[in-house]
Each structure stands twice: as C-alpha cells, then as structure tokens.
PDB file of C-alpha atoms in Angstrom:
ATOM      1  CA  UNK C   1       0.000   0.000   0.000  1.00  0.00           C
ATOM      2  CA  UNK C   2       1.378   3.360  -1.038  1.00  0.00           C
ATOM      3  CA  UNK C   3       2.026   5.862   1.752  1.00  0.00           C
ATOM      4  CA  UNK C   4       0.015   8.977   0.830  1.00  0.00           C
ATOM      5  CA  UNK C   5       1.157  11.071   3.786  1.00  0.00           C
ATOM      6  CA  UNK C   6       2.346  14.429   2.395  1.00  0.00           C
ATOM      7  CA  UNK C   7       5.914  15.377   3.062  1.00  0.00           C
ATOM      8  CA  UNK C   8       6.416  17.777   5.965  1.00  0.00           C
ATOM      9  CA  UNK C   9       6.337  21.456   5.105  1.00  0.00           C
ATOM     10  CA  UNK C  10       9.664  23.101   5.843  1.00  0.00           C
ATOM     11  CA  UNK C  11       9.471  25.958   8.346  1.00  0.00           C
ATOM     12  CA  UNK C  12       9.183  29.443   6.883  1.00  0.00           C
ATOM     13  CA  UNK C  13      12.309  31.499   6.887  1.00  0.00           C
ATOM     14  CA  UNK C  14      12.170  34.189   9.569  1.00  0.00           C
ATOM     15  CA  UNK C  15      11.281  37.653   8.316  1.00  0.00           C
ATOM     16  CA  UNK C  16      14.329  39.868   8.734  1.00  0.00           C
ATOM     17  CA  UNK C  17      13.742  42.834  11.041  1.00  0.00           C
ATOM     18  CA  UNK C  18      13.170  46.178   9.370  1.00  0.00           C
ATOM     19  CA  UNK C  19      16.140  48.505   9.456  1.00  0.00           C
ATOM     20  CA  UNK C  20      15.789  51.634  11.622  1.00  0.00           C
ATOM     21  CA  UNK C  21      16.251  53.822   8.550  1.00  0.00           C
ATOM     22  CA  UNK C  22      13.450  52.007   6.721  1.00  0.00           C
ATOM     23  CA  UNK C  23      11.169  52.256   9.760  1.00  0.00           C
ATOM     24  CA  UNK C  24      11.874  55.978  10.082  1.00  0.00           C
ATOM     25  CA  UNK C  25      11.135  56.491   6.398  1.00  0.00           C
ATOM     26  CA  UNK C  26       7.758  54.756   6.734  1.00  0.00           C
ATOM     27  CA  UNK C  27       6.929  56.743   9.856  1.00  0.00           C
ATOM     28  CA  UNK C  28       7.672  59.987   8.013  1.00  0.00           C
ATOM     29  CA  UNK C  29       5.452  58.946   5.106  1.00  0.00           C
ATOM     30  CA  UNK C  30       2.632  58.272   7.567  1.00  0.00           C
ATOM     31  CA  UNK C  31       3.089  61.681   9.197  1.00  0.00           C
ATOM     32  CA  UNK C  32       3.129  63.400   5.799  1.00  0.00           C
ATOM     33  CA  UNK C  33       0.019  61.560   4.630  1.00  0.00           C
ATOM     34  CA  UNK C  34      -1.768  62.294   7.894  1.00  0.00           C
ATOM     35  CA  UNK C  35      -0.984  65.991   7.606  1.00  0.00           C
ATOM     36  CA  UNK C  36      -2.208  66.235   4.012  1.00  0.00           C
ATOM     37  CA  UNK C  37      -5.466  64.385   4.688  1.00  0.00           C
ATOM     38  CA  UNK C  38      -6.230  66.068   7.995  1.00  0.00           C
ATOM     39  CA  UNK C  39      -5.619  69.465   6.384  1.00  0.00           C
ATOM     40  CA  UNK C  40      -7.863  68.681   3.425  1.00  0.00           C
ATOM     41  CA  UNK C  41     -10.648  66.589   4.981  1.00  0.00           C
ATOM     42  CA  UNK C  42     -10.364  67.124   8.716  1.00  0.00           C
ATOM     43  CA  UNK C  43      -9.406  64.615  11.387  1.00  0.00           C
ATOM     44  CA  UNK C  44     -12.824  63.023  11.946  1.00  0.00           C
ATOM     45  CA  UNK C  45     -13.546  62.619   8.231  1.00  0.00           C
ATOM     46  CA  UNK C  46     -10.248  60.831   7.582  1.00  0.00           C
ATOM     47  CA  UNK C  47     -10.055  57.051   8.013  1.00  0.00           C
ATOM     48  CA  UNK C  48      -6.848  55.249   8.948  1.00  0.00           C
ATOM     49  CA  UNK C  49      -6.935  53.078   5.770  1.00  0.00           C
ATOM     50  CA  UNK C  50      -6.975  56.287   3.710  1.00  0.00           C
ATOM     51  CA  UNK C  51      -3.818  57.432   5.447  1.00  0.00           C
ATOM     52  CA  UNK C  52      -2.216  54.040   4.871  1.00  0.00           C
ATOM     53  CA  UNK C  53      -3.053  54.166   1.159  1.00  0.00           C
ATOM     54  CA  UNK C  54      -1.665  57.689   0.826  1.00  0.00           C
ATOM     55  CA  UNK C  55       1.504  56.661   2.662  1.00  0.00           C
ATOM     56  CA  UNK C  56       1.870  53.439   0.602  1.00  0.00           C
ATOM     57  CA  UNK C  57       1.932  51.265   3.721  1.00  0.00           C
ATOM     58  CA  UNK C  58      -0.355  48.613   5.175  1.00  0.00           C
ATOM     59  CA  UNK C  59      -2.938  49.773   7.695  1.00  0.00           C
ATOM     60  CA  UNK C  60      -1.285  47.602  10.324  1.00  0.00           C
ATOM     61  CA  UNK C  61       1.983  49.436   9.761  1.00  0.00           C
ATOM     62  CA  UNK C  62       0.391  52.649  11.006  1.00  0.00           C
ATOM     63  CA  UNK C  63      -0.539  50.953  14.281  1.00  0.00           C
ATOM     64  CA  UNK C  64       3.008  49.709  14.698  1.00  0.00           C
ATOM     65  CA  UNK C  65       4.153  53.329  14.732  1.00  0.00           C
ATOM     66  CA  UNK C  66       1.140  54.982  16.377  1.00  0.00           C
ATOM     67  CA  UNK C  67      -1.009  53.107  18.870  1.00  0.00           C
ATOM     68  CA  UNK C  68      -4.183  54.967  17.896  1.00  0.00           C
ATOM     69  CA  UNK C  69      -5.460  57.479  15.373  1.00  0.00           C
ATOM     70  CA  UNK C  70      -5.419  60.065  18.169  1.00  0.00           C
ATOM     71  CA  UNK C  71      -1.729  59.347  18.716  1.00  0.00           C
ATOM     72  CA  UNK C  72      -1.057  60.051  15.046  1.00  0.00           C
ATOM     73  CA  UNK C  73      -3.022  63.305  15.247  1.00  0.00           C
ATOM     74  CA  UNK C  74      -0.973  64.428  18.241  1.00  0.00           C
ATOM     75  CA  UNK C  75       2.321  63.495  16.596  1.00  0.00           C
ATOM     76  CA  UNK C  76       1.449  65.495  13.472  1.00  0.00           C
ATOM     77  CA  UNK C  77       0.240  68.457  15.504  1.00  0.00           C
ATOM     78  CA  UNK C  78       3.201  68.498  17.878  1.00  0.00           C
ATOM     79  CA  UNK C  79       5.716  68.278  15.034  1.00  0.00           C
ATOM     80  CA  UNK C  80       4.323  71.195  13.060  1.00  0.00           C
ATOM     81  CA  UNK C  81       3.350  73.417  15.963  1.00  0.00           C
ATOM     82  CA  UNK C  82       6.826  72.992  17.435  1.00  0.00           C
ATOM     83  CA  UNK C  83       8.402  73.864  14.079  1.00  0.00           C
ATOM     84  CA  UNK C  84       6.336  77.050  13.816  1.00  0.00           C
ATOM     85  CA  UNK C  85       7.102  78.004  17.416  1.00  0.00           C
ATOM     86  CA  UNK C  86      10.834  77.460  16.962  1.00  0.00           C
ATOM     87  CA  UNK C  87      10.767  79.741  13.931  1.00  0.00           C
ATOM     88  CA  UNK C  88       8.933  82.470  15.842  1.00  0.00           C
ATOM     89  CA  UNK C  89      11.274  82.212  18.830  1.00  0.00           C
ATOM     90  CA  UNK C  90      14.226  83.094  16.600  1.00  0.00           C
ATOM     91  CA  UNK C  91      14.406  86.808  17.168  1.00  0.00           C
ATOM     92  CA  UNK C  92      15.907  89.348  14.797  1.00  0.00           C
ATOM     93  CA  UNK C  93      18.517  91.941  15.656  1.00  0.00           C
ATOM     94  CA  UNK C  94      17.407  93.541  18.935  1.00  0.00           C
ATOM     95  CA  UNK C  95      19.403  96.658  18.067  1.00  0.00           C
ATOM     96  CA  UNK C  96      16.975  97.535  15.296  1.00  0.00           C
ATOM     97  CA  UNK C  97      14.119  99.974  15.923  1.00  0.00           C
ATOM     98  CA  UNK C  98      11.054  98.198  17.232  1.00  0.00           C
ATOM     99  CA  UNK C  99       9.035  98.877  14.058  1.00  0.00           C
ATOM    100  CA  UNK C 100      11.700  97.205  11.922  1.00  0.00           C
ATOM    101  CA  UNK C 101      11.872  94.210  14.242  1.00  0.00           C
ATOM    102  CA  UNK C 102       8.096  93.858  14.093  1.00  0.00           C
ATOM    103  CA  UNK C 103       8.154  94.042  10.287  1.00  0.00           C
ATOM    104  CA  UNK C 104      10.773  91.307  10.100  1.00  0.00           C
ATOM    105  CA  UNK C 105       8.989  89.010  12.558  1.00  0.00           C
ATOM    106  CA  UNK C 106       5.649  89.545  10.809  1.00  0.00           C
ATOM    107  CA  UNK C 107       7.180  88.805   7.415  1.00  0.00           C
ATOM    108  CA  UNK C 108       8.693  85.537   8.651  1.00  0.00           C
ATOM    109  CA  UNK C 109       5.387  84.497  10.219  1.00  0.00           C
ATOM    110  CA  UNK C 110       3.367  85.005   7.050  1.00  0.00           C
ATOM    111  CA  UNK C 111       6.004  83.407   4.830  1.00  0.00           C
ATOM    112  CA  UNK C 112       5.957  80.305   7.044  1.00  0.00           C
ATOM    113  CA  UNK C 113       2.177  80.010   6.699  1.00  0.00           C
ATOM    114  CA  UNK C 114       2.444  80.663   2.962  1.00  0.00           C
ATOM    115  CA  UNK C 115       5.206  78.128   2.369  1.00  0.00           C
ATOM    116  CA  UNK C 116       3.655  75.364   4.521  1.00  0.00           C
ATOM    117  CA  UNK C 117       0.061  75.394   3.255  1.00  0.00           C
ATOM    118  CA  UNK C 118      -1.004  72.005   4.644  1.00  0.00           C
ATOM    119  CA  UNK C 119       0.571  72.672   8.032  1.00  0.00           C
ATOM    120  CA  UNK C 120      -0.989  76.141   8.196  1.00  0.00           C
ATOM    121  CA  UNK C 121      -4.470  74.844   7.374  1.00  0.00           C
ATOM    122  CA  UNK C 122      -4.114  71.876   9.728  1.00  0.00           C
ATOM    123  CA  UNK C 123      -2.862  73.850  12.727  1.00  0.00           C
ATOM    124  CA  UNK C 124      -5.479  76.544  12.286  1.00  0.00           C
ATOM    125  CA  UNK C 125      -8.397  74.092  12.082  1.00  0.00           C
ATOM    126  CA  UNK C 126      -7.310  71.583  14.736  1.00  0.00           C
ATOM    127  CA  UNK C 127      -5.942  73.758  17.559  1.00  0.00           C
ATOM    128  CA  UNK C 128      -9.050  73.410  19.737  1.00  0.00           C
ATOM    129  CA  UNK C 129      -9.649  69.686  19.306  1.00  0.00           C
ATOM    130  CA  UNK C 130     -10.481  67.660  22.413  1.00  0.00           C
ATOM    131  CA  UNK C 131      -8.208  64.869  21.177  1.00  0.00           C
ATOM    132  CA  UNK C 132      -5.070  66.966  21.627  1.00  0.00           C
ATOM    133  CA  UNK C 133      -2.921  65.900  24.560  1.00  0.00           C
ATOM    134  CA  UNK C 134      -0.930  67.995  27.022  1.00  0.00           C
ATOM    135  CA  UNK C 135       2.240  68.117  24.893  1.00  0.00           C
ATOM    136  CA  UNK C 136       0.325  69.421  21.896  1.00  0.00           C
ATOM    137  CA  UNK C 137      -1.509  72.010  23.991  1.00  0.00           C
ATOM    138  CA  UNK C 138       1.781  73.115  25.534  1.00  0.00           C
ATOM    139  CA  UNK C 139       3.196  73.623  22.046  1.00  0.00           C
ATOM    140  CA  UNK C 140       0.235  75.823  21.168  1.00  0.00           C
ATOM    141  CA  UNK C 141       0.783  77.864  24.328  1.00  0.00           C
ATOM    142  CA  UNK C 142       4.472  78.295  23.501  1.00  0.00           C
ATOM    143  CA  UNK C 143       3.538  79.548  20.029  1.00  0.00           C
ATOM    144  CA  UNK C 144       1.128  82.108  21.451  1.00  0.00           C
ATOM    145  CA  UNK C 145       3.796  83.282  23.893  1.00  0.00           C
ATOM    146  CA  UNK C 146       6.242  83.668  20.995  1.00  0.00           C
ATOM    147  CA  UNK C 147       3.683  85.793  19.161  1.00  0.00           C
ATOM    148  CA  UNK C 148       3.252  87.964  22.239  1.00  0.00           C
ATOM    149  CA  UNK C 149       7.022  88.448  22.248  1.00  0.00           C
ATOM    150  CA  UNK C 150       6.838  90.214  18.893  1.00  0.00           C
ATOM    151  CA  UNK C 151       5.302  93.263  20.551  1.00  0.00           C
ATOM    152  CA  UNK C 152       5.853  92.586  24.258  1.00  0.00           C
ATOM    153  CA  UNK C 153       9.001  94.674  24.610  1.00  0.00           C
ATOM    154  CA  UNK C 154       7.421  97.575  22.721  1.00  0.00           C
ATOM    155  CA  UNK C 155       4.422  97.479  25.062  1.00  0.00           C
ATOM    156  CA  UNK C 156       6.701  97.411  28.090  1.00  0.00           C
ATOM    157  CA  UNK C 157       8.421 100.567  26.839  1.00  0.00           C
ATOM    158  CA  UNK C 158       5.060 102.104  25.912  1.00  0.00           C
ATOM    159  CA  UNK C 159       6.144 102.469  22.281  1.00  0.00           C
ATOM    160  CA  UNK C 160       2.818 101.037  21.144  1.00  0.00           C
ATOM    161  CA  UNK C 161      -0.624 101.155  22.671  1.00  0.00           C
ATOM    162  CA  UNK C 162      -1.350  98.766  25.516  1.00  0.00           C
ATOM    163  CA  UNK C 163      -3.658  95.830  24.847  1.00  0.00           C
ATOM    164  CA  UNK C 164      -4.017  92.365  26.354  1.00  0.00           C
ATOM    165  CA  UNK C 165      -1.022  90.384  25.000  1.00  0.00           C
ATOM    166  CA  UNK C 166      -3.171  87.340  24.305  1.00  0.00           C
ATOM    167  CA  UNK C 167      -5.454  89.460  22.138  1.00  0.00           C
ATOM    168  CA  UNK C 168      -2.511  90.788  20.146  1.00  0.00           C
ATOM    169  CA  UNK C 169      -1.181  87.238  19.688  1.00  0.00           C
ATOM    170  CA  UNK C 170      -4.571  86.063  18.424  1.00  0.00           C
ATOM    171  CA  UNK C 171      -4.836  88.962  15.964  1.00  0.00           C
ATOM    172  CA  UNK C 172      -1.339  88.304  14.592  1.00  0.00           C
ATOM    173  CA  UNK C 173      -1.952  84.576  14.225  1.00  0.00           C
ATOM    174  CA  UNK C 174      -5.311  84.868  12.496  1.00  0.00           C
ATOM    175  CA  UNK C 175      -4.108  87.660  10.246  1.00  0.00           C
ATOM    176  CA  UNK C 176      -1.147  85.604   9.042  1.00  0.00           C
ATOM    177  CA  UNK C 177      -3.081  82.350   8.713  1.00  0.00           C
ATOM    178  CA  UNK C 178      -5.960  84.189   7.015  1.00  0.00           C
ATOM    179  CA  UNK C 179      -3.699  85.732   4.400  1.00  0.00           C
ATOM    180  CA  UNK C 180      -2.237  82.296   3.666  1.00  0.00           C
ATOM    181  CA  UNK C 181      -5.729  80.795   3.430  1.00  0.00           C
ATOM    182  CA  UNK C 182      -6.865  83.486   0.991  1.00  0.00           C
ATOM    183  CA  UNK C 183      -3.731  82.918  -1.078  1.00  0.00           C
ATOM    184  CA  UNK C 184      -4.492  79.176  -1.271  1.00  0.00           C
ATOM    185  CA  UNK C 185      -8.005  80.038  -2.432  1.00  0.00           C
ATOM    186  CA  UNK C 186      -6.646  82.299  -5.161  1.00  0.00           C
ATOM    187  CA  UNK C 187      -8.054  85.466  -3.614  1.00  0.00           C
ATOM    188  CA  UNK C 188      -4.688  87.203  -3.584  1.00  0.00           C
ATOM    189  CA  UNK C 189      -1.060  86.707  -4.531  1.00  0.00           C
ATOM    190  CA  UNK C 190       0.902  86.581  -1.291  1.00  0.00           C
ATOM    191  CA  UNK C 191       4.009  88.330  -2.550  1.00  0.00           C
ATOM    192  CA  UNK C 192       6.580  90.046  -0.354  1.00  0.00           C
ATOM    193  CA  UNK C 193       5.100  93.530  -1.042  1.00  0.00           C
ATOM    194  CA  UNK C 194       1.622  92.288  -0.071  1.00  0.00           C
ATOM    195  CA  UNK C 195       2.972  90.745   3.151  1.00  0.00           C
ATOM    196  CA  UNK C 196       4.791  93.944   4.048  1.00  0.00           C
ATOM    197  CA  UNK C 197       1.746  96.097   3.277  1.00  0.00           C
ATOM    198  CA  UNK C 198      -0.374  93.970   5.613  1.00  0.00           C
ATOM    199  CA  UNK C 199       2.307  94.339   8.273  1.00  0.00           C
ATOM    200  CA  UNK C 200       2.217  98.109   7.976  1.00  0.00           C
ATOM    201  CA  UNK C 201      -1.554  98.095   8.455  1.00  0.00           C
ATOM    202  CA  UNK C 202      -1.195  96.032  11.609  1.00  0.00           C
ATOM    203  CA  UNK C 203       1.569  98.266  12.917  1.00  0.00           C
ATOM    204  CA  UNK C 204      -0.568 101.366  12.377  1.00  0.00           C
ATOM    205  CA  UNK C 205      -3.324  99.702  14.377  1.00  0.00           C
ATOM    206  CA  UNK C 206      -0.906  99.021  17.219  1.00  0.00           C
ATOM    207  CA  UNK C 207       0.566 102.494  17.352  1.00  0.00           C
ATOM    208  CA  UNK C 208      -2.493 104.730  16.921  1.00  0.00           C
TER     209      UNK C 208
END
C-alpha cells in the first residue's frame, strides 16, 4: 500500500527585522500623509486606511508606529506646531528699531504660513480639538507666547498702545493664517510687497 502522507512542510524562513532607517522612512510617510489628509478633509472625516493608502503602507503598519489614530493626530500636531514656534522664537537683531523688528517678525510668520500650506491649514483648524494631549496644547501655548514676544518689549516701553497680549497674539496669528488661506483660495497673490503692506496696516493699528 502506497504511503500517501504528504511530506512535511519546511518551516518558513524568519522575516528579517526592518532597518531603523526604513522604519523611520515609513513613519515619516505616515506623518506626511496624515498631515495632508487632515488638512484637506479634517481629522474626523479621515479614516486610517486612507492614510495608509496615501503613505503606501499597510494599515497595520500605522498601528506599529502609532497606537491609535489620536496618537497620530498628536504626533502630526506636535511636530508642526513645534516647528512654527521654533521659527517664531528666533528673534531678529534687537538693536533695530522696534518697528523694523516687528516688520521682520511679521514677514517671517506670514512666509511660514504661505510656504507650509497644509501645516498652516491643519494647525489653524485643529488647535481646539479635544483629542489633543498635554504636549500638543503646551506647544500651542508656547507659540502664542512667541507671538506675544513680537510686541511685548514695545508694550513694556510704551512704544505702542497697551492691549491684552493674548489678544494681540490672536490677531497676529489669524491675520497671518488668514492671508495664507486666501492665497491658497486664489483670492490674492501673497508676494513680499503684499505681506509687508499687511504688516504696515497692523503696525498702524498698534501704534495709533
């Protein structure tokens, strides 16, 4: 009688571990895809499989890097808010007249929003989300404090009119983000002369 028992299946070769560089590259693709989709569709309207498809990774790969969708949101937010804050905390030459320092800081702020359209839209529309954790909220606070620093010294020396610093920070942020939003919509060309003209209008409002 012929033995019909199938031969044993050899064990599968172990899957080699992913290199750190390859893992970092996938993580960055996930962050980039998350930013683009959150900026365009909003966090709640974006599904994790959509992010995976945009990042060219499996859905499970996202969960190997980020435990939850909320964790991905916070990572994206913290990265970009920290980048914007670090830019704003880089002060110009303190020997310049205060009006010139304001003009330079304002110009850098608007250019950042103009040159990072997805990040600008994302940060502006997700800053008040309940899903943000303490680190992300702290980054937002640091950004607002950096904005207050643009005019804080001038207020201390009474070179411009006094107003609540948090109000001034909010006006500066929404003015810069609004200009960038209108530029994305094609309502205006956000050239250097346009940025500087808007800065002069703001400065007049602060000094009169």
